[in-house]
PDB file of C-alpha atoms in Angstrom:
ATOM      1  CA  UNK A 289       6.596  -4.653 -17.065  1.00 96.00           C
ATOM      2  CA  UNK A 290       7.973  -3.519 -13.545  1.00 97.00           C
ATOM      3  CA  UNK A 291       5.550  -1.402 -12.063  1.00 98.00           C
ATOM      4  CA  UNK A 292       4.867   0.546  -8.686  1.00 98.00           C
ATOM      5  CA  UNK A 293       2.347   1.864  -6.554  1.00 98.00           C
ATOM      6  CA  UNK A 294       1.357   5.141  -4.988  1.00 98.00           C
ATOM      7  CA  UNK A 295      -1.424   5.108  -2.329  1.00 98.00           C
ATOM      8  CA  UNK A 296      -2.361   8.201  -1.221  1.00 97.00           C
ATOM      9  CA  UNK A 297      -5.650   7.441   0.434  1.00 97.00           C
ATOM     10  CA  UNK A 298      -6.698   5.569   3.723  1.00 93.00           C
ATOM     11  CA  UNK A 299      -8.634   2.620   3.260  1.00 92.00           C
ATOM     12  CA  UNK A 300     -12.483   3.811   4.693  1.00 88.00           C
ATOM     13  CA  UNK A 301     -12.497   7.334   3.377  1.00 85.00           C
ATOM     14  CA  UNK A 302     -11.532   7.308  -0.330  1.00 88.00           C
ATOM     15  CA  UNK A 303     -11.940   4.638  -2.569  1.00 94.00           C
ATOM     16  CA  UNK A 304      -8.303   4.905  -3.957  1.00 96.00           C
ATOM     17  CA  UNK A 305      -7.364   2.356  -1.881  1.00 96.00           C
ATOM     18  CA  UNK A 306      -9.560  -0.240  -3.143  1.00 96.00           C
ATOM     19  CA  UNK A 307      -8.581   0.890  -6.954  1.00 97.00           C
ATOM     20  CA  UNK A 308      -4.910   0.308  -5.988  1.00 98.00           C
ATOM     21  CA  UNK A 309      -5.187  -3.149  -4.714  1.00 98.00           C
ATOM     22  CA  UNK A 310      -7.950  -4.100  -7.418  1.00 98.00           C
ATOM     23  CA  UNK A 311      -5.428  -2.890 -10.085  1.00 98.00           C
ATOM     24  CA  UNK A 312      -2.234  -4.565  -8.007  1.00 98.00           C
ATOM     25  CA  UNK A 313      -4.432  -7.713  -8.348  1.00 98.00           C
ATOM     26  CA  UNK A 314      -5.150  -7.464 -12.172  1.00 98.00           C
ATOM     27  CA  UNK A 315      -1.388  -6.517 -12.805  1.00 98.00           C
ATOM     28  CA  UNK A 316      -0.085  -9.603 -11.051  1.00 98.00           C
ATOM     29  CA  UNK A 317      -2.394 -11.630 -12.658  1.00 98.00           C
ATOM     30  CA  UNK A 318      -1.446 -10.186 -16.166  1.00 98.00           C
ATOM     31  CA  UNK A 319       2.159 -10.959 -15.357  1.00 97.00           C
ATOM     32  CA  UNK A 320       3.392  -7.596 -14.623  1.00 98.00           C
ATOM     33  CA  UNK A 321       6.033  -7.584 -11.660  1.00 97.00           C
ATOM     34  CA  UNK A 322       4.613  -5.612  -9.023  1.00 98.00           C
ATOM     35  CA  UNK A 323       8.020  -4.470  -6.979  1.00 97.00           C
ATOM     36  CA  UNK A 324       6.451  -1.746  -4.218  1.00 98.00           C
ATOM     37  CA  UNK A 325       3.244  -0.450  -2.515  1.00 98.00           C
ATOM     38  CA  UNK A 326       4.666   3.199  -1.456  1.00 98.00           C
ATOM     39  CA  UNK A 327       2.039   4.488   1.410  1.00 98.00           C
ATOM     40  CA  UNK A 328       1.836   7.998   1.473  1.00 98.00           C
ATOM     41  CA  UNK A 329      -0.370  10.843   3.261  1.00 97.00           C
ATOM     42  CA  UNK A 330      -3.722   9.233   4.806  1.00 96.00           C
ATOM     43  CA  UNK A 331      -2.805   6.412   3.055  1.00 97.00           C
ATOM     44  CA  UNK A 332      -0.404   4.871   5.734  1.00 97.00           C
ATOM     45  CA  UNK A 333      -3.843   3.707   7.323  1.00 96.00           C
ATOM     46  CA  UNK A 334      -4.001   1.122   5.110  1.00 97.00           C
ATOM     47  CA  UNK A 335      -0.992  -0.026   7.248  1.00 97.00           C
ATOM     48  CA  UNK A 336      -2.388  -0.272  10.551  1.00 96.00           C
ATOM     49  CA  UNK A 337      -3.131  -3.509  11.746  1.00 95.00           C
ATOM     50  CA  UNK A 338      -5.451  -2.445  14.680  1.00 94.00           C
ATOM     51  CA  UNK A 339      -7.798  -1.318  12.328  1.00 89.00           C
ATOM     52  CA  UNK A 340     -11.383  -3.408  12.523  1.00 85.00           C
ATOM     53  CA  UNK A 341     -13.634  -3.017   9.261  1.00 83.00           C
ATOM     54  CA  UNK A 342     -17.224  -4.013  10.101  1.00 84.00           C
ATOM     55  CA  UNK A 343     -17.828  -7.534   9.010  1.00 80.00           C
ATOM     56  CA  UNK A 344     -19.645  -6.737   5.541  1.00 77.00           C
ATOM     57  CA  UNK A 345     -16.881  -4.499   4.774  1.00 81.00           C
ATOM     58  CA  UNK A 346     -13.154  -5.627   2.361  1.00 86.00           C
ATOM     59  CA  UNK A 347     -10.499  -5.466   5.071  1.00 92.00           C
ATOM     60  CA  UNK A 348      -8.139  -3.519   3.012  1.00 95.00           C
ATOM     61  CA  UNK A 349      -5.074  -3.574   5.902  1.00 95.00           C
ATOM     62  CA  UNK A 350      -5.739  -7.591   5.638  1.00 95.00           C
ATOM     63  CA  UNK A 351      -6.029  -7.715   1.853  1.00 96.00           C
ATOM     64  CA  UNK A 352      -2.749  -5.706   1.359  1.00 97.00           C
ATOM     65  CA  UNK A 353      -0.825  -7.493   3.720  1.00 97.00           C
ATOM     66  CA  UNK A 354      -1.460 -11.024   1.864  1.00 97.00           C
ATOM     67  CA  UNK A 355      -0.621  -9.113  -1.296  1.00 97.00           C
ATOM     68  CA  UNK A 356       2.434  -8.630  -0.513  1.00 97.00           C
ATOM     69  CA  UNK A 357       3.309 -11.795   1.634  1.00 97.00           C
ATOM     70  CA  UNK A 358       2.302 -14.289  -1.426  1.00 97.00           C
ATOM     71  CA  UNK A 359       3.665 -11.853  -4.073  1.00 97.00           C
ATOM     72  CA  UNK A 360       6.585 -10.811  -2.430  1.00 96.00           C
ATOM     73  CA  UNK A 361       5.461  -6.929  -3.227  1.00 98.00           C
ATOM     74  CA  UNK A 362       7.516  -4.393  -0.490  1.00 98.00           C
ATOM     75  CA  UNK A 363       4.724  -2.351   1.631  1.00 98.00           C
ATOM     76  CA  UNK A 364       6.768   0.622   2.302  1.00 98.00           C
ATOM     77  CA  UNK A 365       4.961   2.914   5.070  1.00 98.00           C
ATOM     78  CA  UNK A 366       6.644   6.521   4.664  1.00 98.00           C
ATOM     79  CA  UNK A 367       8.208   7.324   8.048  1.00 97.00           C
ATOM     80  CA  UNK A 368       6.812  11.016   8.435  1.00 97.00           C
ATOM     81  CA  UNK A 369       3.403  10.715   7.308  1.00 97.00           C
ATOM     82  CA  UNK A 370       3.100   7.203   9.352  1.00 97.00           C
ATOM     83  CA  UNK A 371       4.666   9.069  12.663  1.00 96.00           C
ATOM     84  CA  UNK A 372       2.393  12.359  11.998  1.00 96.00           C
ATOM     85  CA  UNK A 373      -0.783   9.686  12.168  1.00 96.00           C
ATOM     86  CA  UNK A 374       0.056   8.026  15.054  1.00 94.00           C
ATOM     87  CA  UNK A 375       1.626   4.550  13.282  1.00 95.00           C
ATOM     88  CA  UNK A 376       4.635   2.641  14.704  1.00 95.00           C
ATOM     89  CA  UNK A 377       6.251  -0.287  14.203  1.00 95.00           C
ATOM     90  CA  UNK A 378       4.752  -2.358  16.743  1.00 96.00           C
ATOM     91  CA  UNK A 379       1.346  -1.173  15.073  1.00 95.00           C
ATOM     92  CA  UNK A 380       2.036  -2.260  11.294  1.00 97.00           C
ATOM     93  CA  UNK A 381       0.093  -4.959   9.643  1.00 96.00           C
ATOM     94  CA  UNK A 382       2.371  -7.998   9.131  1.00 96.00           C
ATOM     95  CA  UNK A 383       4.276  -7.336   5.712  1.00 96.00           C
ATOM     96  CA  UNK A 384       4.649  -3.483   6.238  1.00 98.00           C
ATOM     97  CA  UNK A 385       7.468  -1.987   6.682  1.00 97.00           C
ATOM     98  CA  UNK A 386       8.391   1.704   7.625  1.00 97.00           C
ATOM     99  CA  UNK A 387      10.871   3.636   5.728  1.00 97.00           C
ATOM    100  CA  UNK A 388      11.568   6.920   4.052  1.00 96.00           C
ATOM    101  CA  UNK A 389      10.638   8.875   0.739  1.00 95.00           C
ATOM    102  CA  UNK A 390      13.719   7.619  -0.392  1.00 96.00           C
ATOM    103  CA  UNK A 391      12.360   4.542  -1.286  1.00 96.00           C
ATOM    104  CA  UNK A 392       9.378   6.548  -3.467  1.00 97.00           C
ATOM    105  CA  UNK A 393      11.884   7.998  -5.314  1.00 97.00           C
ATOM    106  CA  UNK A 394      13.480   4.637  -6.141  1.00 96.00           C
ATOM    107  CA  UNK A 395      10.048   2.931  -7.398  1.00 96.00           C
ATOM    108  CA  UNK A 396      10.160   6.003  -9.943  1.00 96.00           C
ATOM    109  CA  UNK A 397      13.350   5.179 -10.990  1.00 96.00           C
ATOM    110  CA  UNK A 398      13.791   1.386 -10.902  1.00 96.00           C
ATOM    111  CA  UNK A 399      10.178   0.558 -12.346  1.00 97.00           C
ATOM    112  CA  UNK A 400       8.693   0.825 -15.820  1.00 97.00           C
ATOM    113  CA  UNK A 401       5.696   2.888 -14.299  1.00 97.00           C
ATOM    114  CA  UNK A 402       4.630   4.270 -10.652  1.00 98.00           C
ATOM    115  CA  UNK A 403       0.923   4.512 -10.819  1.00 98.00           C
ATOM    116  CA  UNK A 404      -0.368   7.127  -8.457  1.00 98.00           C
ATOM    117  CA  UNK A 405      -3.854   6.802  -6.852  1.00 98.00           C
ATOM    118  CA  UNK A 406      -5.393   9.733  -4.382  1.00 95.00           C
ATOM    119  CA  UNK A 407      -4.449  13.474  -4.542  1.00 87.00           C
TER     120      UNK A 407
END
């Protein structure tokens, strides 16, 4: 199954985050193809790669990123909400990429399901 992710959440205030990577995680290893991480509202954060969990905390910006590099799973960063939040380019996490809502709207159509986490 082809599946796609909606993260609506940043990674320190809502635990959607950490429910969309856990479940990325048990997909993959399942066998589902995991084609995009869509990063939406607050949860662009989980993009930002000058972000510095305390050490006893998951660094979710880390996790992601090696997600997607040894999976080959396309971080998409929406434009708007990244520029409204103060996230650039030259700020993303290595595997991110910016882009627009277009690209949401193509996960709902090219994948079996989107799976939405945060409001």
């Amino acid at each position: 199954m082809k599946i796609a992710i909606l993260v609506n959440e940043g990674p320190f205030t809502h635990q959607a985050s950490d429910s969309a990577y856990r479940f990325a995680v048990a997909a993959i290893e399942k066998g589902h193809q995991l084609s995009r991480v869509f990063f939406y509202n607050d949860g662009v954060n989980n993009a930002n790669k000058l972000s510095e969990p305390q050490s006893d905390d998951r660094n979710l910006v880390k996790l992601w990123s090696t997600l997607g590099k040894e999976h080959e799973v396309d971080l998409v960063v929406c434009i708007a909400a990244a520029l409204r939040r103060g996230i650039k380019e030259e700020i993303l996490a290595d595997g991110f990429r910016i882009s627009g809502l277009g690209q949401l709207v193509e996960a709902g159509i090219i994948n079996d399901r989107l799976v939405v986490f945060g409001d």
